[in-house]
Amino acid sequence: MNISRKNALKSIFGALISLPVFGKTKEEKDLLGFKEEFSEAWKSSLDYTLKLYNQMPEEKFDFKYTPESFSFRTQFVHCITFNTAQICGRLNIPNPHDEKEKKNNFWKNLSKAELEGELKEFYAWVEKTLFETKTEKLMQLENYAGGKIPVWRLFYALENHIIHHRGQVVCYLRLNGITPIGYIGW
């Protein structure tokens, strides 16, 4: 068999690149796959969230369908604050909202444009946090819903939480005579 130097080098180089993957556990491979698809899905989540968010006129941001329900504004604030607290608590990192929340009525006093900025910052912070957190920390098992999951799987649960609240936002829009945009998948 006659093989060129170029093809031999390609074969050797390709084998060397794949060696680190062979030494990884199934969980580590799952994490790598998750990180690869997360960024694309997370950008789509932000896009859809902002499209729904921007359909509601600012004067209706305090709309509630019942007195005990969240306002339209609070649906988004809750997604930011709850998800951030979950990530910070599980990863034992500082909460970027601690100083803001010391200000009286910080979230309630934001304009529509300011809260949109907070949403964008939140999405960017989550992605940055995921990619900057060490693999060992992301692989650490945490209690969740009566079982244990690696910390990185929490990011799925947090996106589910956002999806739940976006579903409520769709209802808020309809209750105000606004037809929500169609679903945007990834």
PDB file of C-alpha atoms in Angstrom:
ATOM      1  CA  MET A   1       0.000   0.000   0.000  1.00  0.00           C
ATOM      2  CA  ASN A   2       1.382   3.331  -1.049  1.00  0.00           C
ATOM      3  CA  ILE A   3       0.339   6.314   1.113  1.00  0.00           C
ATOM      4  CA  SER A   4       1.458   9.892   0.626  1.00  0.00           C
ATOM      5  CA  ARG A   5       3.196  11.827   3.366  1.00  0.00           C
ATOM      6  CA  LYS A   6       0.315  14.350   3.368  1.00  0.00           C
ATOM      7  CA  ASN A   7      -2.358  11.643   3.919  1.00  0.00           C
ATOM      8  CA  ALA A   8      -0.245   9.972   6.605  1.00  0.00           C
ATOM      9  CA  LEU A   9       0.095  13.254   8.488  1.00  0.00           C
ATOM     10  CA  LYS A  10      -3.667  13.906   8.189  1.00  0.00           C
ATOM     11  CA  SER A  11      -4.401  10.473   9.641  1.00  0.00           C
ATOM     12  CA  ILE A  12      -1.967  10.911  12.513  1.00  0.00           C
ATOM     13  CA  PHE A  13      -3.186  14.455  13.263  1.00  0.00           C
ATOM     14  CA  GLY A  14      -6.830  13.348  13.180  1.00  0.00           C
ATOM     15  CA  ALA A  15      -6.128  10.514  15.583  1.00  0.00           C
ATOM     16  CA  LEU A  16      -4.290  12.798  17.992  1.00  0.00           C
ATOM     17  CA  ILE A  17      -7.137  15.311  18.032  1.00  0.00           C
ATOM     18  CA  SER A  18      -9.688  12.629  18.911  1.00  0.00           C
ATOM     19  CA  LEU A  19      -7.631  11.062  21.740  1.00  0.00           C
ATOM     20  CA  PRO A  20      -8.871  13.464  24.464  1.00  0.00           C
ATOM     21  CA  VAL A  21     -12.486  12.526  23.674  1.00  0.00           C
ATOM     22  CA  PHE A  22     -11.778   8.813  24.120  1.00  0.00           C
ATOM     23  CA  GLY A  23     -10.497   9.415  27.643  1.00  0.00           C
ATOM     24  CA  LYS A  24     -13.656  11.221  28.762  1.00  0.00           C
ATOM     25  CA  THR A  25     -16.521   9.691  30.702  1.00  0.00           C
ATOM     26  CA  LYS A  26     -20.030   9.627  29.251  1.00  0.00           C
ATOM     27  CA  GLU A  27     -20.957  12.516  31.564  1.00  0.00           C
ATOM     28  CA  GLU A  28     -18.037  14.621  30.320  1.00  0.00           C
ATOM     29  CA  LYS A  29     -18.998  13.873  26.717  1.00  0.00           C
ATOM     30  CA  ASP A  30     -22.604  14.853  27.542  1.00  0.00           C
ATOM     31  CA  LEU A  31     -21.319  18.151  28.951  1.00  0.00           C
ATOM     32  CA  LEU A  32     -19.275  18.831  25.820  1.00  0.00           C
ATOM     33  CA  GLY A  33     -22.321  18.137  23.635  1.00  0.00           C
ATOM     34  CA  PHE A  34     -24.476  20.357  25.815  1.00  0.00           C
ATOM     35  CA  LYS A  35     -22.059  23.273  25.599  1.00  0.00           C
ATOM     36  CA  GLU A  36     -21.937  22.934  21.811  1.00  0.00           C
ATOM     37  CA  GLU A  37     -25.707  23.203  21.423  1.00  0.00           C
ATOM     38  CA  PHE A  38     -26.415  25.518  24.353  1.00  0.00           C
ATOM     39  CA  SER A  39     -25.064  28.684  22.782  1.00  0.00           C
ATOM     40  CA  GLU A  40     -27.286  28.389  19.703  1.00  0.00           C
ATOM     41  CA  ALA A  41     -30.381  27.491  21.725  1.00  0.00           C
ATOM     42  CA  TRP A  42     -29.700  30.253  24.269  1.00  0.00           C
ATOM     43  CA  LYS A  43     -29.460  32.905  21.531  1.00  0.00           C
ATOM     44  CA  SER A  44     -32.786  31.697  20.140  1.00  0.00           C
ATOM     45  CA  SER A  45     -34.295  31.852  23.629  1.00  0.00           C
ATOM     46  CA  LEU A  46     -33.179  35.473  23.988  1.00  0.00           C
ATOM     47  CA  ASP A  47     -34.555  36.333  20.554  1.00  0.00           C
ATOM     48  CA  TYR A  48     -37.983  34.856  21.273  1.00  0.00           C
ATOM     49  CA  THR A  49     -38.092  36.308  24.788  1.00  0.00           C
ATOM     50  CA  LEU A  50     -37.365  39.811  23.484  1.00  0.00           C
ATOM     51  CA  LYS A  51     -39.910  39.526  20.679  1.00  0.00           C
ATOM     52  CA  LEU A  52     -42.660  38.643  23.153  1.00  0.00           C
ATOM     53  CA  TYR A  53     -41.410  41.230  25.652  1.00  0.00           C
ATOM     54  CA  ASN A  54     -41.486  44.023  23.095  1.00  0.00           C
ATOM     55  CA  GLN A  55     -45.040  43.274  21.983  1.00  0.00           C
ATOM     56  CA  MET A  56     -46.499  44.656  25.212  1.00  0.00           C
ATOM     57  CA  PRO A  57     -46.814  48.454  25.372  1.00  0.00           C
ATOM     58  CA  GLU A  58     -44.897  49.946  28.300  1.00  0.00           C
ATOM     59  CA  GLU A  59     -48.068  51.344  29.878  1.00  0.00           C
ATOM     60  CA  LYS A  60     -49.301  47.757  30.348  1.00  0.00           C
ATOM     61  CA  PHE A  61     -46.167  46.426  32.061  1.00  0.00           C
ATOM     62  CA  ASP A  62     -47.903  46.293  35.432  1.00  0.00           C
ATOM     63  CA  PHE A  63     -50.878  44.327  34.042  1.00  0.00           C
ATOM     64  CA  LYS A  64     -51.958  41.345  36.194  1.00  0.00           C
ATOM     65  CA  TYR A  65     -54.795  39.005  35.252  1.00  0.00           C
ATOM     66  CA  THR A  66     -55.575  38.476  38.962  1.00  0.00           C
ATOM     67  CA  PRO A  67     -54.414  40.458  42.015  1.00  0.00           C
ATOM     68  CA  GLU A  68     -52.158  37.636  43.259  1.00  0.00           C
ATOM     69  CA  SER A  69     -50.489  36.935  39.898  1.00  0.00           C
ATOM     70  CA  PHE A  70     -47.190  38.349  38.698  1.00  0.00           C
ATOM     71  CA  SER A  71     -47.390  41.486  36.586  1.00  0.00           C
ATOM     72  CA  PHE A  72     -46.169  41.299  32.996  1.00  0.00           C
ATOM     73  CA  ARG A  73     -42.962  43.038  34.155  1.00  0.00           C
ATOM     74  CA  THR A  74     -42.508  40.645  37.074  1.00  0.00           C
ATOM     75  CA  GLN A  75     -42.632  37.603  34.766  1.00  0.00           C
ATOM     76  CA  PHE A  76     -39.324  38.774  33.290  1.00  0.00           C
ATOM     77  CA  VAL A  77     -37.807  40.108  36.513  1.00  0.00           C
ATOM     78  CA  HIS A  78     -38.542  36.755  38.162  1.00  0.00           C
ATOM     79  CA  CYS A  79     -36.776  34.871  35.352  1.00  0.00           C
ATOM     80  CA  ILE A  80     -33.717  37.067  35.782  1.00  0.00           C
ATOM     81  CA  THR A  81     -33.564  37.042  39.576  1.00  0.00           C
ATOM     82  CA  PHE A  82     -34.597  33.445  40.265  1.00  0.00           C
ATOM     83  CA  ASN A  83     -32.351  31.912  37.615  1.00  0.00           C
ATOM     84  CA  THR A  84     -29.410  34.097  38.618  1.00  0.00           C
ATOM     85  CA  ALA A  85     -29.860  33.129  42.278  1.00  0.00           C
ATOM     86  CA  GLN A  86     -29.980  29.432  41.344  1.00  0.00           C
ATOM     87  CA  ILE A  87     -26.775  29.628  39.313  1.00  0.00           C
ATOM     88  CA  CYS A  88     -24.942  31.706  41.934  1.00  0.00           C
ATOM     89  CA  GLY A  89     -26.061  29.448  44.752  1.00  0.00           C
ATOM     90  CA  ARG A  90     -25.092  26.230  42.988  1.00  0.00           C
ATOM     91  CA  LEU A  91     -21.759  27.541  41.699  1.00  0.00           C
ATOM     92  CA  ASN A  92     -21.009  29.547  44.857  1.00  0.00           C
ATOM     93  CA  ILE A  93     -20.335  32.747  42.899  1.00  0.00           C
ATOM     94  CA  PRO A  94     -21.360  36.359  43.634  1.00  0.00           C
ATOM     95  CA  ASN A  95     -24.808  37.431  42.476  1.00  0.00           C
ATOM     96  CA  PRO A  96     -24.435  40.306  39.979  1.00  0.00           C
ATOM     97  CA  HIS A  97     -27.791  41.752  41.115  1.00  0.00           C
ATOM     98  CA  ASP A  98     -27.031  42.067  44.837  1.00  0.00           C
ATOM     99  CA  GLU A  99     -26.011  45.745  44.660  1.00  0.00           C
ATOM    100  CA  LYS A 100     -28.888  46.671  42.319  1.00  0.00           C
ATOM    101  CA  GLU A 101     -31.452  45.046  44.577  1.00  0.00           C
ATOM    102  CA  LYS A 102     -30.334  47.158  47.533  1.00  0.00           C
ATOM    103  CA  LYS A 103     -31.922  50.120  45.736  1.00  0.00           C
ATOM    104  CA  ASN A 104     -35.550  50.567  46.724  1.00  0.00           C
ATOM    105  CA  ASN A 105     -37.903  49.266  43.997  1.00  0.00           C
ATOM    106  CA  PHE A 106     -35.006  48.798  41.561  1.00  0.00           C
ATOM    107  CA  TRP A 107     -36.866  46.386  39.275  1.00  0.00           C
ATOM    108  CA  LYS A 108     -40.195  48.225  39.468  1.00  0.00           C
ATOM    109  CA  ASN A 109     -38.635  51.559  38.513  1.00  0.00           C
ATOM    110  CA  LEU A 110     -36.959  50.330  35.322  1.00  0.00           C
ATOM    111  CA  SER A 111     -38.314  51.596  32.038  1.00  0.00           C
ATOM    112  CA  LYS A 112     -39.156  49.101  29.308  1.00  0.00           C
ATOM    113  CA  ALA A 113     -35.838  49.850  27.573  1.00  0.00           C
ATOM    114  CA  GLU A 114     -33.868  49.491  30.831  1.00  0.00           C
ATOM    115  CA  LEU A 115     -35.487  46.152  31.666  1.00  0.00           C
ATOM    116  CA  GLU A 116     -34.775  44.959  28.122  1.00  0.00           C
ATOM    117  CA  GLY A 117     -31.130  45.828  28.779  1.00  0.00           C
ATOM    118  CA  GLU A 118     -31.246  43.783  31.986  1.00  0.00           C
ATOM    119  CA  LEU A 119     -32.672  40.816  30.052  1.00  0.00           C
ATOM    120  CA  LYS A 120     -29.856  41.020  27.508  1.00  0.00           C
ATOM    121  CA  GLU A 121     -27.260  41.291  30.284  1.00  0.00           C
ATOM    122  CA  PHE A 122     -28.799  38.287  32.052  1.00  0.00           C
ATOM    123  CA  TYR A 123     -28.648  36.106  28.943  1.00  0.00           C
ATOM    124  CA  ALA A 124     -25.039  37.143  28.264  1.00  0.00           C
ATOM    125  CA  TRP A 125     -24.084  36.520  31.911  1.00  0.00           C
ATOM    126  CA  VAL A 126     -25.595  33.017  31.937  1.00  0.00           C
ATOM    127  CA  GLU A 127     -23.730  31.995  28.785  1.00  0.00           C
ATOM    128  CA  LYS A 128     -20.459  33.527  30.000  1.00  0.00           C
ATOM    129  CA  THR A 129     -20.851  31.831  33.384  1.00  0.00           C
ATOM    130  CA  LEU A 130     -21.439  28.433  31.779  1.00  0.00           C
ATOM    131  CA  PHE A 131     -18.402  28.693  29.541  1.00  0.00           C
ATOM    132  CA  GLU A 132     -16.078  30.125  32.205  1.00  0.00           C
ATOM    133  CA  THR A 133     -16.983  27.622  34.924  1.00  0.00           C
ATOM    134  CA  LYS A 134     -14.495  24.774  35.297  1.00  0.00           C
ATOM    135  CA  THR A 135     -15.592  21.345  34.103  1.00  0.00           C
ATOM    136  CA  GLU A 136     -15.120  19.847  37.574  1.00  0.00           C
ATOM    137  CA  LYS A 137     -17.593  22.339  39.031  1.00  0.00           C
ATOM    138  CA  LEU A 138     -20.127  21.759  36.242  1.00  0.00           C
ATOM    139  CA  MET A 139     -19.839  18.000  36.795  1.00  0.00           C
ATOM    140  CA  GLN A 140     -20.465  18.339  40.543  1.00  0.00           C
ATOM    141  CA  LEU A 141     -23.683  16.620  41.627  1.00  0.00           C
ATOM    142  CA  GLU A 142     -26.381  18.781  43.214  1.00  0.00           C
ATOM    143  CA  ASN A 143     -29.750  17.981  44.741  1.00  0.00           C
ATOM    144  CA  TYR A 144     -32.562  18.703  42.329  1.00  0.00           C
ATOM    145  CA  ALA A 145     -36.222  17.626  42.316  1.00  0.00           C
ATOM    146  CA  GLY A 146     -35.674  14.727  44.697  1.00  0.00           C
ATOM    147  CA  GLY A 147     -32.572  13.439  42.956  1.00  0.00           C
ATOM    148  CA  LYS A 148     -29.065  14.464  42.030  1.00  0.00           C
ATOM    149  CA  ILE A 149     -27.927  15.999  38.755  1.00  0.00           C
ATOM    150  CA  PRO A 150     -24.646  17.502  37.572  1.00  0.00           C
ATOM    151  CA  VAL A 151     -24.696  21.298  37.877  1.00  0.00           C
ATOM    152  CA  TRP A 152     -24.566  21.737  34.081  1.00  0.00           C
ATOM    153  CA  ARG A 153     -27.969  20.047  33.735  1.00  0.00           C
ATOM    154  CA  LEU A 154     -29.402  22.823  35.878  1.00  0.00           C
ATOM    155  CA  PHE A 155     -29.072  25.084  32.822  1.00  0.00           C
ATOM    156  CA  TYR A 156     -31.732  22.934  31.103  1.00  0.00           C
ATOM    157  CA  ALA A 157     -34.016  23.356  34.111  1.00  0.00           C
ATOM    158  CA  LEU A 158     -33.486  27.117  34.091  1.00  0.00           C
ATOM    159  CA  GLU A 159     -34.369  27.361  30.411  1.00  0.00           C
ATOM    160  CA  ASN A 160     -37.491  25.320  31.195  1.00  0.00           C
ATOM    161  CA  HIS A 161     -38.320  27.902  33.850  1.00  0.00           C
ATOM    162  CA  ILE A 162     -38.008  30.691  31.276  1.00  0.00           C
ATOM    163  CA  ILE A 163     -40.215  28.742  28.844  1.00  0.00           C
ATOM    164  CA  HIS A 164     -42.868  28.410  31.565  1.00  0.00           C
ATOM    165  CA  HIS A 165     -42.933  32.170  32.141  1.00  0.00           C
ATOM    166  CA  ARG A 166     -42.887  32.965  28.422  1.00  0.00           C
ATOM    167  CA  GLY A 167     -46.013  30.822  28.160  1.00  0.00           C
ATOM    168  CA  GLN A 168     -47.645  33.007  30.784  1.00  0.00           C
ATOM    169  CA  VAL A 169     -46.525  36.120  28.890  1.00  0.00           C
ATOM    170  CA  VAL A 170     -48.300  34.805  25.789  1.00  0.00           C
ATOM    171  CA  CYS A 171     -51.522  34.692  27.842  1.00  0.00           C
ATOM    172  CA  TYR A 172     -50.921  38.235  29.145  1.00  0.00           C
ATOM    173  CA  LEU A 173     -50.550  39.475  25.582  1.00  0.00           C
ATOM    174  CA  ARG A 174     -53.766  37.755  24.473  1.00  0.00           C
ATOM    175  CA  LEU A 175     -55.659  39.135  27.475  1.00  0.00           C
ATOM    176  CA  ASN A 176     -54.628  42.591  26.258  1.00  0.00           C
ATOM    177  CA  GLY A 177     -55.830  41.987  22.701  1.00  0.00           C
ATOM    178  CA  ILE A 178     -52.327  41.451  21.319  1.00  0.00           C
ATOM    179  CA  THR A 179     -51.673  38.457  19.060  1.00  0.00           C
ATOM    180  CA  PRO A 180     -48.333  36.975  20.085  1.00  0.00           C
ATOM    181  CA  ILE A 181     -45.774  36.255  17.417  1.00  0.00           C
ATOM    182  CA  GLY A 182     -45.455  32.617  16.403  1.00  0.00           C
ATOM    183  CA  TYR A 183     -43.007  30.317  18.142  1.00  0.00           C
ATOM    184  CA  ILE A 184     -39.370  30.561  17.132  1.00  0.00           C
ATOM    185  CA  GLY A 185     -37.567  27.249  17.456  1.00  0.00           C
ATOM    186  CA  TRP A 186     -33.847  26.603  17.349  1.00  0.00           C
TER     187      TRP A 186
END
